[in-house]
PDB file of C-alpha atoms in Angstrom:
ATOM      1  CA  MET A 182     155.642  46.041 -22.153  1.00 45.00           C
ATOM      2  CA  ALA A 183     156.082  46.725 -18.419  1.00 51.00           C
ATOM      3  CA  PRO A 184     159.614  47.768 -17.353  1.00 51.00           C
ATOM      4  CA  LYS A 185     161.594  45.103 -15.563  1.00 54.00           C
ATOM      5  CA  LYS A 186     162.121  45.606 -11.858  1.00 56.00           C
ATOM      6  CA  GLU A 187     165.697  46.203 -10.836  1.00 57.00           C
ATOM      7  CA  GLU A 188     167.172  43.358  -8.824  1.00 64.00           C
ATOM      8  CA  LYS A 189     167.980  44.254  -5.229  1.00 68.00           C
ATOM      9  CA  VAL A 190     171.735  44.225  -4.587  1.00 69.00           C
ATOM     10  CA  PRO A 191     172.628  42.282  -1.406  1.00 78.00           C
ATOM     11  CA  THR A 192     174.296  44.334   1.341  1.00 84.00           C
ATOM     12  CA  LEU A 193     177.844  43.278   2.221  1.00 83.00           C
ATOM     13  CA  LYS A 194     179.164  43.433   5.756  1.00 87.00           C
ATOM     14  CA  GLY A 195     182.395  42.888   7.660  1.00 88.00           C
ATOM     15  CA  GLN A 196     185.300  41.359   5.756  1.00 90.00           C
ATOM     16  CA  ASP A 197     183.210  40.859   2.611  1.00 90.00           C
ATOM     17  CA  ALA A 198     182.520  44.595   2.479  1.00 88.00           C
ATOM     18  CA  GLU A 199     186.201  45.476   3.016  1.00 91.00           C
ATOM     19  CA  ASP A 200     187.302  42.979   0.331  1.00 92.00           C
ATOM     20  CA  ALA A 201     184.781  44.420  -2.125  1.00 91.00           C
ATOM     21  CA  VAL A 202     185.976  48.012  -1.567  1.00 92.00           C
ATOM     22  CA  LEU A 203     189.658  47.062  -1.794  1.00 90.00           C
ATOM     23  CA  GLN A 204     189.157  44.954  -4.930  1.00 91.00           C
ATOM     24  CA  TYR A 205     187.263  47.790  -6.599  1.00 91.00           C
ATOM     25  CA  MET A 206     189.998  50.324  -5.788  1.00 90.00           C
ATOM     26  CA  LEU A 207     192.719  47.982  -7.066  1.00 88.00           C
ATOM     27  CA  ASN A 208     190.823  47.120 -10.255  1.00 89.00           C
ATOM     28  CA  MET A 209     190.031  50.733 -11.113  1.00 88.00           C
ATOM     29  CA  ASN A 210     193.393  52.137  -9.896  1.00 87.00           C
ATOM     30  CA  ARG A 211     191.959  55.643  -9.987  1.00 87.00           C
ATOM     31  CA  PRO A 212     191.302  58.271  -7.287  1.00 90.00           C
ATOM     32  CA  PHE A 213     187.838  58.183  -5.769  1.00 91.00           C
ATOM     33  CA  GLY A 214     185.939  59.751  -2.917  1.00 91.00           C
ATOM     34  CA  SER A 215     183.781  57.686  -0.567  1.00 90.00           C
ATOM     35  CA  THR A 216     180.553  58.774  -2.293  1.00 91.00           C
ATOM     36  CA  ASP A 217     181.798  57.611  -5.710  1.00 91.00           C
ATOM     37  CA  VAL A 218     182.920  54.248  -4.313  1.00 91.00           C
ATOM     38  CA  ALA A 219     179.561  53.616  -2.640  1.00 90.00           C
ATOM     39  CA  THR A 220     177.668  54.608  -5.796  1.00 91.00           C
ATOM     40  CA  ASN A 221     179.837  52.529  -8.124  1.00 89.00           C
ATOM     41  CA  LEU A 222     179.395  49.503  -5.861  1.00 88.00           C
ATOM     42  CA  HIS A 223     175.620  50.013  -6.331  1.00 88.00           C
ATOM     43  CA  ASN A 224     175.303  50.662  -2.581  1.00 85.00           C
ATOM     44  CA  SER A 225     176.101  47.044  -1.801  1.00 90.00           C
ATOM     45  CA  VAL A 226     178.262  48.614   0.914  1.00 89.00           C
ATOM     46  CA  PRO A 227     176.546  51.539   2.730  1.00 91.00           C
ATOM     47  CA  LYS A 228     178.304  54.885   2.406  1.00 91.00           C
ATOM     48  CA  THR A 229     178.944  55.208   6.155  1.00 91.00           C
ATOM     49  CA  GLN A 230     180.677  51.841   6.063  1.00 92.00           C
ATOM     50  CA  VAL A 231     182.627  52.781   2.925  1.00 92.00           C
ATOM     51  CA  VAL A 232     184.034  55.847   4.720  1.00 92.00           C
ATOM     52  CA  LYS A 233     185.312  53.683   7.583  1.00 93.00           C
ATOM     53  CA  ILE A 234     186.699  50.994   5.274  1.00 92.00           C
ATOM     54  CA  LEU A 235     188.602  53.478   3.109  1.00 92.00           C
ATOM     55  CA  ALA A 236     190.157  55.074   6.191  1.00 92.00           C
ATOM     56  CA  SER A 237     191.078  51.657   7.563  1.00 93.00           C
ATOM     57  CA  LEU A 238     192.653  50.541   4.276  1.00 93.00           C
ATOM     58  CA  ALA A 239     194.663  53.779   4.168  1.00 91.00           C
ATOM     59  CA  GLU A 240     195.974  53.087   7.687  1.00 92.00           C
ATOM     60  CA  LYS A 241     196.989  49.589   6.605  1.00 91.00           C
ATOM     61  CA  GLY A 242     198.890  51.005   3.620  1.00 91.00           C
ATOM     62  CA  ALA A 243     196.670  49.371   1.001  1.00 90.00           C
ATOM     63  CA  LEU A 244     195.461  52.811  -0.141  1.00 91.00           C
ATOM     64  CA  SER A 245     196.905  56.278  -0.342  1.00 91.00           C
ATOM     65  CA  MET A 246     194.802  59.257   0.767  1.00 90.00           C
ATOM     66  CA  LYS A 247     194.898  62.979   0.193  1.00 91.00           C
ATOM     67  CA  PRO A 248     192.467  65.527   1.655  1.00 90.00           C
ATOM     68  CA  TYR A 249     191.048  68.282  -0.580  1.00 87.00           C
ATOM     69  CA  GLY A 250     189.211  70.618   1.766  1.00 85.00           C
ATOM     70  CA  LYS A 251     186.437  68.580   3.357  1.00 84.00           C
ATOM     71  CA  VAL A 252     186.761  65.783   0.804  1.00 87.00           C
ATOM     72  CA  ILE A 253     189.275  62.939   1.151  1.00 91.00           C
ATOM     73  CA  ILE A 254     190.414  61.235  -2.056  1.00 93.00           C
ATOM     74  CA  TYR A 255     191.704  57.663  -1.990  1.00 92.00           C
ATOM     75  CA  VAL A 256     193.695  55.721  -4.565  1.00 92.00           C
ATOM     76  CA  ALA A 257     195.419  52.350  -4.617  1.00 89.00           C
ATOM     77  CA  ASN A 258     198.890  52.550  -3.099  1.00 88.00           C
ATOM     78  CA  GLN A 259     201.100  52.569  -6.192  1.00 83.00           C
ATOM     79  CA  ALA A 260     204.035  51.218  -4.175  1.00 82.00           C
ATOM     80  CA  ASN A 261     202.105  47.958  -3.839  1.00 80.00           C
ATOM     81  CA  MET A 262     201.290  47.719  -7.539  1.00 74.00           C
ATOM     82  CA  ASP A 263     203.260  45.339  -9.740  1.00 70.00           C
ATOM     83  CA  THR A 264     205.483  46.976 -12.366  1.00 69.00           C
ATOM     84  CA  LEU A 265     204.701  45.834 -15.891  1.00 65.00           C
ATOM     85  CA  SER A 266     207.483  44.528 -18.080  1.00 73.00           C
ATOM     86  CA  LYS A 267     208.109  45.937 -21.559  1.00 77.00           C
ATOM     87  CA  GLU A 268     206.465  42.836 -23.059  1.00 82.00           C
ATOM     88  CA  ASP A 269     203.371  43.362 -20.944  1.00 76.00           C
ATOM     89  CA  CYS A 270     203.236  47.047 -21.907  1.00 77.00           C
ATOM     90  CA  ASP A 271     203.558  46.150 -25.597  1.00 80.00           C
ATOM     91  CA  ALA A 272     200.801  43.552 -25.216  1.00 83.00           C
ATOM     92  CA  LEU A 273     198.514  46.085 -23.521  1.00 78.00           C
ATOM     93  CA  GLU A 274     199.248  48.650 -26.216  1.00 84.00           C
ATOM     94  CA  LYS A 275     198.366  46.138 -28.921  1.00 87.00           C
ATOM     95  CA  GLN A 276     195.200  45.208 -27.046  1.00 86.00           C
ATOM     96  CA  ALA A 277     194.270  48.889 -26.824  1.00 86.00           C
ATOM     97  CA  LYS A 278     194.754  49.322 -30.568  1.00 88.00           C
ATOM     98  CA  ASP A 279     192.692  46.211 -31.293  1.00 88.00           C
ATOM     99  CA  LEU A 280     189.929  47.503 -29.055  1.00 87.00           C
ATOM    100  CA  GLU A 281     190.064  50.866 -30.785  1.00 90.00           C
ATOM    101  CA  GLU A 282     189.627  49.172 -34.172  1.00 90.00           C
ATOM    102  CA  ARG A 283     186.816  47.051 -32.790  1.00 90.00           C
ATOM    103  CA  GLN A 284     185.152  50.179 -31.447  1.00 91.00           C
ATOM    104  CA  LYS A 285     185.226  51.719 -34.927  1.00 91.00           C
ATOM    105  CA  GLU A 286     183.587  48.587 -36.344  1.00 92.00           C
ATOM    106  CA  LEU A 287     180.932  48.644 -33.620  1.00 91.00           C
ATOM    107  CA  ASN A 288     180.248  52.310 -34.326  1.00 92.00           C
ATOM    108  CA  VAL A 289     179.572  51.440 -37.966  1.00 91.00           C
ATOM    109  CA  GLU A 290     177.296  48.567 -36.903  1.00 92.00           C
ATOM    110  CA  LEU A 291     175.531  50.857 -34.442  1.00 92.00           C
ATOM    111  CA  LYS A 292     174.944  53.447 -37.160  1.00 91.00           C
ATOM    112  CA  THR A 293     173.492  50.776 -39.450  1.00 91.00           C
ATOM    113  CA  ALA A 294     171.321  49.367 -36.659  1.00 91.00           C
ATOM    114  CA  SER A 295     170.068  52.860 -35.785  1.00 89.00           C
ATOM    115  CA  SER A 296     169.155  53.437 -39.425  1.00 88.00           C
ATOM    116  CA  ASP A 297     167.307  50.098 -39.549  1.00 85.00           C
ATOM    117  CA  LEU A 298     165.510  50.917 -36.301  1.00 83.00           C
ATOM    118  CA  SER A 299     164.385  54.272 -37.647  1.00 83.00           C
ATOM    119  CA  ARG A 300     163.071  52.585 -40.772  1.00 80.00           C
ATOM    120  CA  VAL A 301     161.182  49.982 -38.736  1.00 76.00           C
ATOM    121  CA  LYS A 302     159.732  52.615 -36.400  1.00 74.00           C
ATOM    122  CA  SER A 303     158.445  54.530 -39.399  1.00 78.00           C
ATOM    123  CA  ALA A 304     156.622  51.388 -40.539  1.00 77.00           C
ATOM    124  CA  TYR A 305     155.242  50.256 -37.147  1.00 74.00           C
ATOM    125  CA  THR A 306     154.250  51.975 -33.936  1.00 79.00           C
ATOM    126  CA  GLU A 307     155.837  50.853 -30.668  1.00 79.00           C
ATOM    127  CA  GLU A 308     152.589  49.083 -29.709  1.00 84.00           C
ATOM    128  CA  GLU A 309     152.515  47.218 -33.032  1.00 83.00           C
ATOM    129  CA  MET A 310     156.179  46.264 -32.691  1.00 82.00           C
ATOM    130  CA  ALA A 311     155.554  44.978 -29.148  1.00 86.00           C
ATOM    131  CA  GLN A 312     152.573  42.946 -30.381  1.00 89.00           C
ATOM    132  CA  ARG A 313     154.531  41.493 -33.314  1.00 87.00           C
ATOM    133  CA  THR A 314     157.414  40.650 -30.991  1.00 90.00           C
ATOM    134  CA  THR A 315     155.047  38.828 -28.624  1.00 92.00           C
ATOM    135  CA  GLU A 316     153.469  36.927 -31.526  1.00 93.00           C
ATOM    136  CA  CYS A 317     156.899  35.898 -32.838  1.00 93.00           C
ATOM    137  CA  GLU A 318     158.001  34.736 -29.383  1.00 93.00           C
ATOM    138  CA  GLU A 319     154.824  32.673 -29.004  1.00 94.00           C
ATOM    139  CA  LYS A 320     155.351  31.153 -32.457  1.00 93.00           C
ATOM    140  CA  VAL A 321     158.952  30.245 -31.579  1.00 93.00           C
ATOM    141  CA  GLN A 322     157.737  28.552 -28.375  1.00 92.00           C
ATOM    142  CA  ARG A 323     155.134  26.552 -30.319  1.00 91.00           C
ATOM    143  CA  LEU A 324     157.703  25.428 -32.884  1.00 89.00           C
ATOM    144  CA  GLN A 325     160.210  24.520 -30.170  1.00 87.00           C
ATOM    145  CA  ALA A 326     157.527  22.440 -28.453  1.00 86.00           C
ATOM    146  CA  LEU A 327     156.981  20.573 -31.747  1.00 80.00           C
ATOM    147  CA  LEU A 328     160.713  19.979 -32.165  1.00 80.00           C
ATOM    148  CA  GLU A 329     161.313  18.812 -28.599  1.00 80.00           C
ATOM    149  CA  PRO A 330     160.083  15.196 -29.106  1.00 73.00           C
ATOM    150  CA  LEU A 331     162.271  14.925 -32.222  1.00 71.00           C
ATOM    151  CA  ARG A 332     165.345  16.205 -30.382  1.00 72.00           C
ATOM    152  CA  ASN A 333     164.687  13.635 -27.673  1.00 73.00           C
ATOM    153  CA  GLY A 334     164.926  10.830 -30.222  1.00 68.00           C
ATOM    154  CA  ALA A 335     161.266  10.158 -30.976  1.00 63.00           C
ATOM    155  CA  PRO A 336     160.938   7.067 -33.248  1.00 64.00           C
ATOM    156  CA  LEU A 337     160.253   7.631 -36.958  1.00 65.00           C
ATOM    157  CA  LEU A 338     157.061   6.445 -38.642  1.00 70.00           C
ATOM    158  CA  SER A 339     157.025   2.910 -40.016  1.00 76.00           C
ATOM    159  CA  GLU A 340     155.541   1.929 -43.394  1.00 80.00           C
ATOM    160  CA  ALA A 341     152.535   0.421 -41.584  1.00 84.00           C
ATOM    161  CA  GLU A 342     151.937   3.666 -39.715  1.00 82.00           C
ATOM    162  CA  LEU A 343     152.268   5.647 -42.941  1.00 80.00           C
ATOM    163  CA  ALA A 344     149.739   3.361 -44.633  1.00 84.00           C
ATOM    164  CA  LYS A 345     147.298   3.821 -41.739  1.00 87.00           C
ATOM    165  CA  ILE A 346     147.733   7.603 -41.913  1.00 84.00           C
ATOM    166  CA  ASP A 347     147.087   7.466 -45.661  1.00 82.00           C
ATOM    167  CA  ALA A 348     143.890   5.464 -45.174  1.00 86.00           C
ATOM    168  CA  ASP A 349     142.621   7.661 -42.319  1.00 87.00           C
ATOM    169  CA  VAL A 350     143.272  10.877 -44.213  1.00 83.00           C
ATOM    170  CA  LYS A 351     141.526   9.579 -47.329  1.00 84.00           C
ATOM    171  CA  ARG A 352     138.520   8.476 -45.254  1.00 88.00           C
ATOM    172  CA  TRP A 353     138.164  11.785 -43.413  1.00 85.00           C
ATOM    173  CA  LYS A 354     138.832  13.788 -46.562  1.00 82.00           C
ATOM    174  CA  LYS A 355     136.016  11.944 -48.305  1.00 86.00           C
ATOM    175  CA  GLU A 356     133.713  12.606 -45.326  1.00 89.00           C
ATOM    176  CA  TRP A 357     134.718  16.269 -45.312  1.00 83.00           C
ATOM    177  CA  LEU A 358     134.003  16.686 -49.051  1.00 84.00           C
ATOM    178  CA  ASN A 359     130.659  14.839 -48.794  1.00 88.00           C
ATOM    179  CA  ARG A 360     129.477  17.019 -45.932  1.00 87.00           C
ATOM    180  CA  ARG A 361     130.567  20.170 -47.717  1.00 85.00           C
ATOM    181  CA  LYS A 362     128.670  19.075 -50.847  1.00 88.00           C
ATOM    182  CA  VAL A 363     125.507  18.343 -48.836  1.00 89.00           C
ATOM    183  CA  PHE A 364     125.713  21.703 -47.106  1.00 86.00           C
ATOM    184  CA  GLN A 365     126.252  23.586 -50.365  1.00 85.00           C
ATOM    185  CA  GLN A 366     123.229  21.911 -51.953  1.00 88.00           C
ATOM    186  CA  PHE A 367     121.088  22.579 -48.886  1.00 87.00           C
ATOM    187  CA  TRP A 368     122.243  26.190 -48.573  1.00 84.00           C
ATOM    188  CA  GLY A 369     121.718  26.791 -52.269  1.00 85.00           C
ATOM    189  CA  SER A 370     118.135  25.542 -52.067  1.00 87.00           C
ATOM    190  CA  ILE A 371     117.132  27.814 -49.163  1.00 85.00           C
ATOM    191  CA  THR A 372     118.932  30.941 -50.384  1.00 85.00           C
ATOM    192  CA  GLU A 373     118.182  30.558 -54.092  1.00 86.00           C
ATOM    193  CA  SER A 374     115.598  33.330 -54.048  1.00 86.00           C
ATOM    194  CA  MET A 375     117.596  35.651 -51.754  1.00 86.00           C
ATOM    195  CA  PRO A 376     119.781  38.531 -52.898  1.00 88.00           C
ATOM    196  CA  PRO A 377     123.493  37.871 -52.261  1.00 85.00           C
ATOM    197  CA  GLN A 378     123.667  40.485 -49.480  1.00 88.00           C
ATOM    198  CA  GLU A 379     120.704  38.977 -47.626  1.00 87.00           C
ATOM    199  CA  SER A 380     122.181  35.501 -48.041  1.00 84.00           C
ATOM    200  CA  ASN A 381     125.480  36.649 -46.561  1.00 85.00           C
ATOM    201  CA  GLU A 382     123.714  38.350 -43.642  1.00 86.00           C
ATOM    202  CA  LEU A 383     121.785  35.167 -42.897  1.00 85.00           C
ATOM    203  CA  ARG A 384     125.030  33.186 -42.992  1.00 82.00           C
ATOM    204  CA  GLU A 385     126.569  35.566 -40.468  1.00 86.00           C
ATOM    205  CA  ASP A 386     123.472  35.489 -38.224  1.00 85.00           C
ATOM    206  CA  LEU A 387     123.603  31.673 -38.162  1.00 84.00           C
ATOM    207  CA  ASP A 388     127.373  31.838 -37.473  1.00 83.00           C
ATOM    208  CA  ILE A 389     128.142  29.570 -40.413  1.00 81.00           C
ATOM    209  CA  GLU A 390     131.810  29.471 -41.360  1.00 80.00           C
ATOM    210  CA  GLY A 391     133.237  28.186 -44.590  1.00 76.00           C
ATOM    211  CA  ASP A 392     136.609  26.537 -45.171  1.00 76.00           C
ATOM    212  CA  SER A 393     139.447  28.539 -43.650  1.00 78.00           C
ATOM    213  CA  PRO A 394     142.585  29.419 -45.686  1.00 79.00           C
ATOM    214  CA  GLU A 395     144.349  26.610 -43.796  1.00 80.00           C
ATOM    215  CA  HIS A 396     141.710  24.097 -44.927  1.00 75.00           C
ATOM    216  CA  ILE A 397     142.017  25.257 -48.525  1.00 77.00           C
ATOM    217  CA  GLN A 398     145.798  25.031 -48.425  1.00 81.00           C
ATOM    218  CA  LEU A 399     145.643  21.561 -46.860  1.00 75.00           C
ATOM    219  CA  GLU A 400     143.253  20.356 -49.531  1.00 74.00           C
ATOM    220  CA  LYS A 401     145.574  21.642 -52.268  1.00 77.00           C
ATOM    221  CA  ARG A 402     148.571  19.889 -50.711  1.00 76.00           C
ATOM    222  CA  LEU A 403     146.682  16.622 -50.304  1.00 71.00           C
ATOM    223  CA  ASN A 404     145.470  16.756 -53.905  1.00 71.00           C
ATOM    224  CA  ALA A 405     149.002  17.493 -55.133  1.00 66.00           C
ATOM    225  CA  LYS A 406     151.056  15.048 -53.052  1.00 59.00           C
ATOM    226  CA  GLY A 407     148.748  12.830 -51.052  1.00 55.00           C
ATOM    227  CA  PRO A 408     148.863  12.220 -47.280  1.00 53.00           C
ATOM    228  CA  ALA A 409     151.394   9.396 -47.401  1.00 51.00           C
ATOM    229  CA  ARG A 410     153.980  11.472 -49.288  1.00 55.00           C
ATOM    230  CA  LEU A 411     153.513  14.349 -46.835  1.00 52.00           C
ATOM    231  CA  ALA A 412     153.959  11.969 -43.893  1.00 53.00           C
ATOM    232  CA  ARG A 413     157.083  10.402 -45.438  1.00 52.00           C
ATOM    233  CA  LYS A 414     158.570  13.853 -46.014  1.00 55.00           C
ATOM    234  CA  ALA A 415     157.928  14.799 -42.378  1.00 54.00           C
ATOM    235  CA  SER A 416     159.439  11.494 -41.254  1.00 51.00           C
ATOM    236  CA  ARG A 417     162.601  12.105 -43.308  1.00 51.00           C
ATOM    237  CA  GLN A 418     162.919  15.614 -41.910  1.00 50.00           C
ATOM    238  CA  ARG A 419     162.736  14.240 -38.390  1.00 48.00           C
ATOM    239  CA  GLY A 420     165.432  11.726 -39.127  1.00 47.00           C
ATOM    240  CA  ALA A 421     167.743  14.453 -40.458  1.00 48.00           C
ATOM    241  CA  MET A 422     167.603  16.442 -37.187  1.00 48.00           C
TER     242      MET A 422
END
């Protein structure tokens, strides 16, 4: 499967760029240099513009700055930050503990998933897995296409329609069986004196195909239940959706 192309991040300018930088610094509330800010914003604001915006925000008092050699570090001005109440601190502490527990659960799930993935990879190559995934996706699309008319409220089959289906299926089944019988008699007469291998080769050369597994299965189902019962079952299943 070809890798997906990364979506191009739109470039921000003017006030939008300044708002994006300030919002990022307030949300993170950690010290950053201009390079880190530009990178973490996925270069939606060019680095040269980030440098100017950070300096401007520091002049306005929105950020605090501290030079370290040639590098200037910026952080949200803590004097402008709201002080959390004890209740808020307790709530955040509880949230942190809950997240820690959830992380442990996810680690267990990740370990299990990794084990399953290793087992699957040992059974199939990446190419085979990609092919099976594509086949499954195509099958899902076909089944969804079959379900769509039912979800849209397609009318159920009436007794008259079921009777017509029953009659049509019986007629075509009889024609199918008659033609198969004629062919078998004809084929038996012309290959009677041939060895089995030669007969099979001739069949392949003439591109003659027998009943497929689907045909055989359909014949068994029709013999067991009959077309009308199969149609009624399908009609009831549609009504239950």
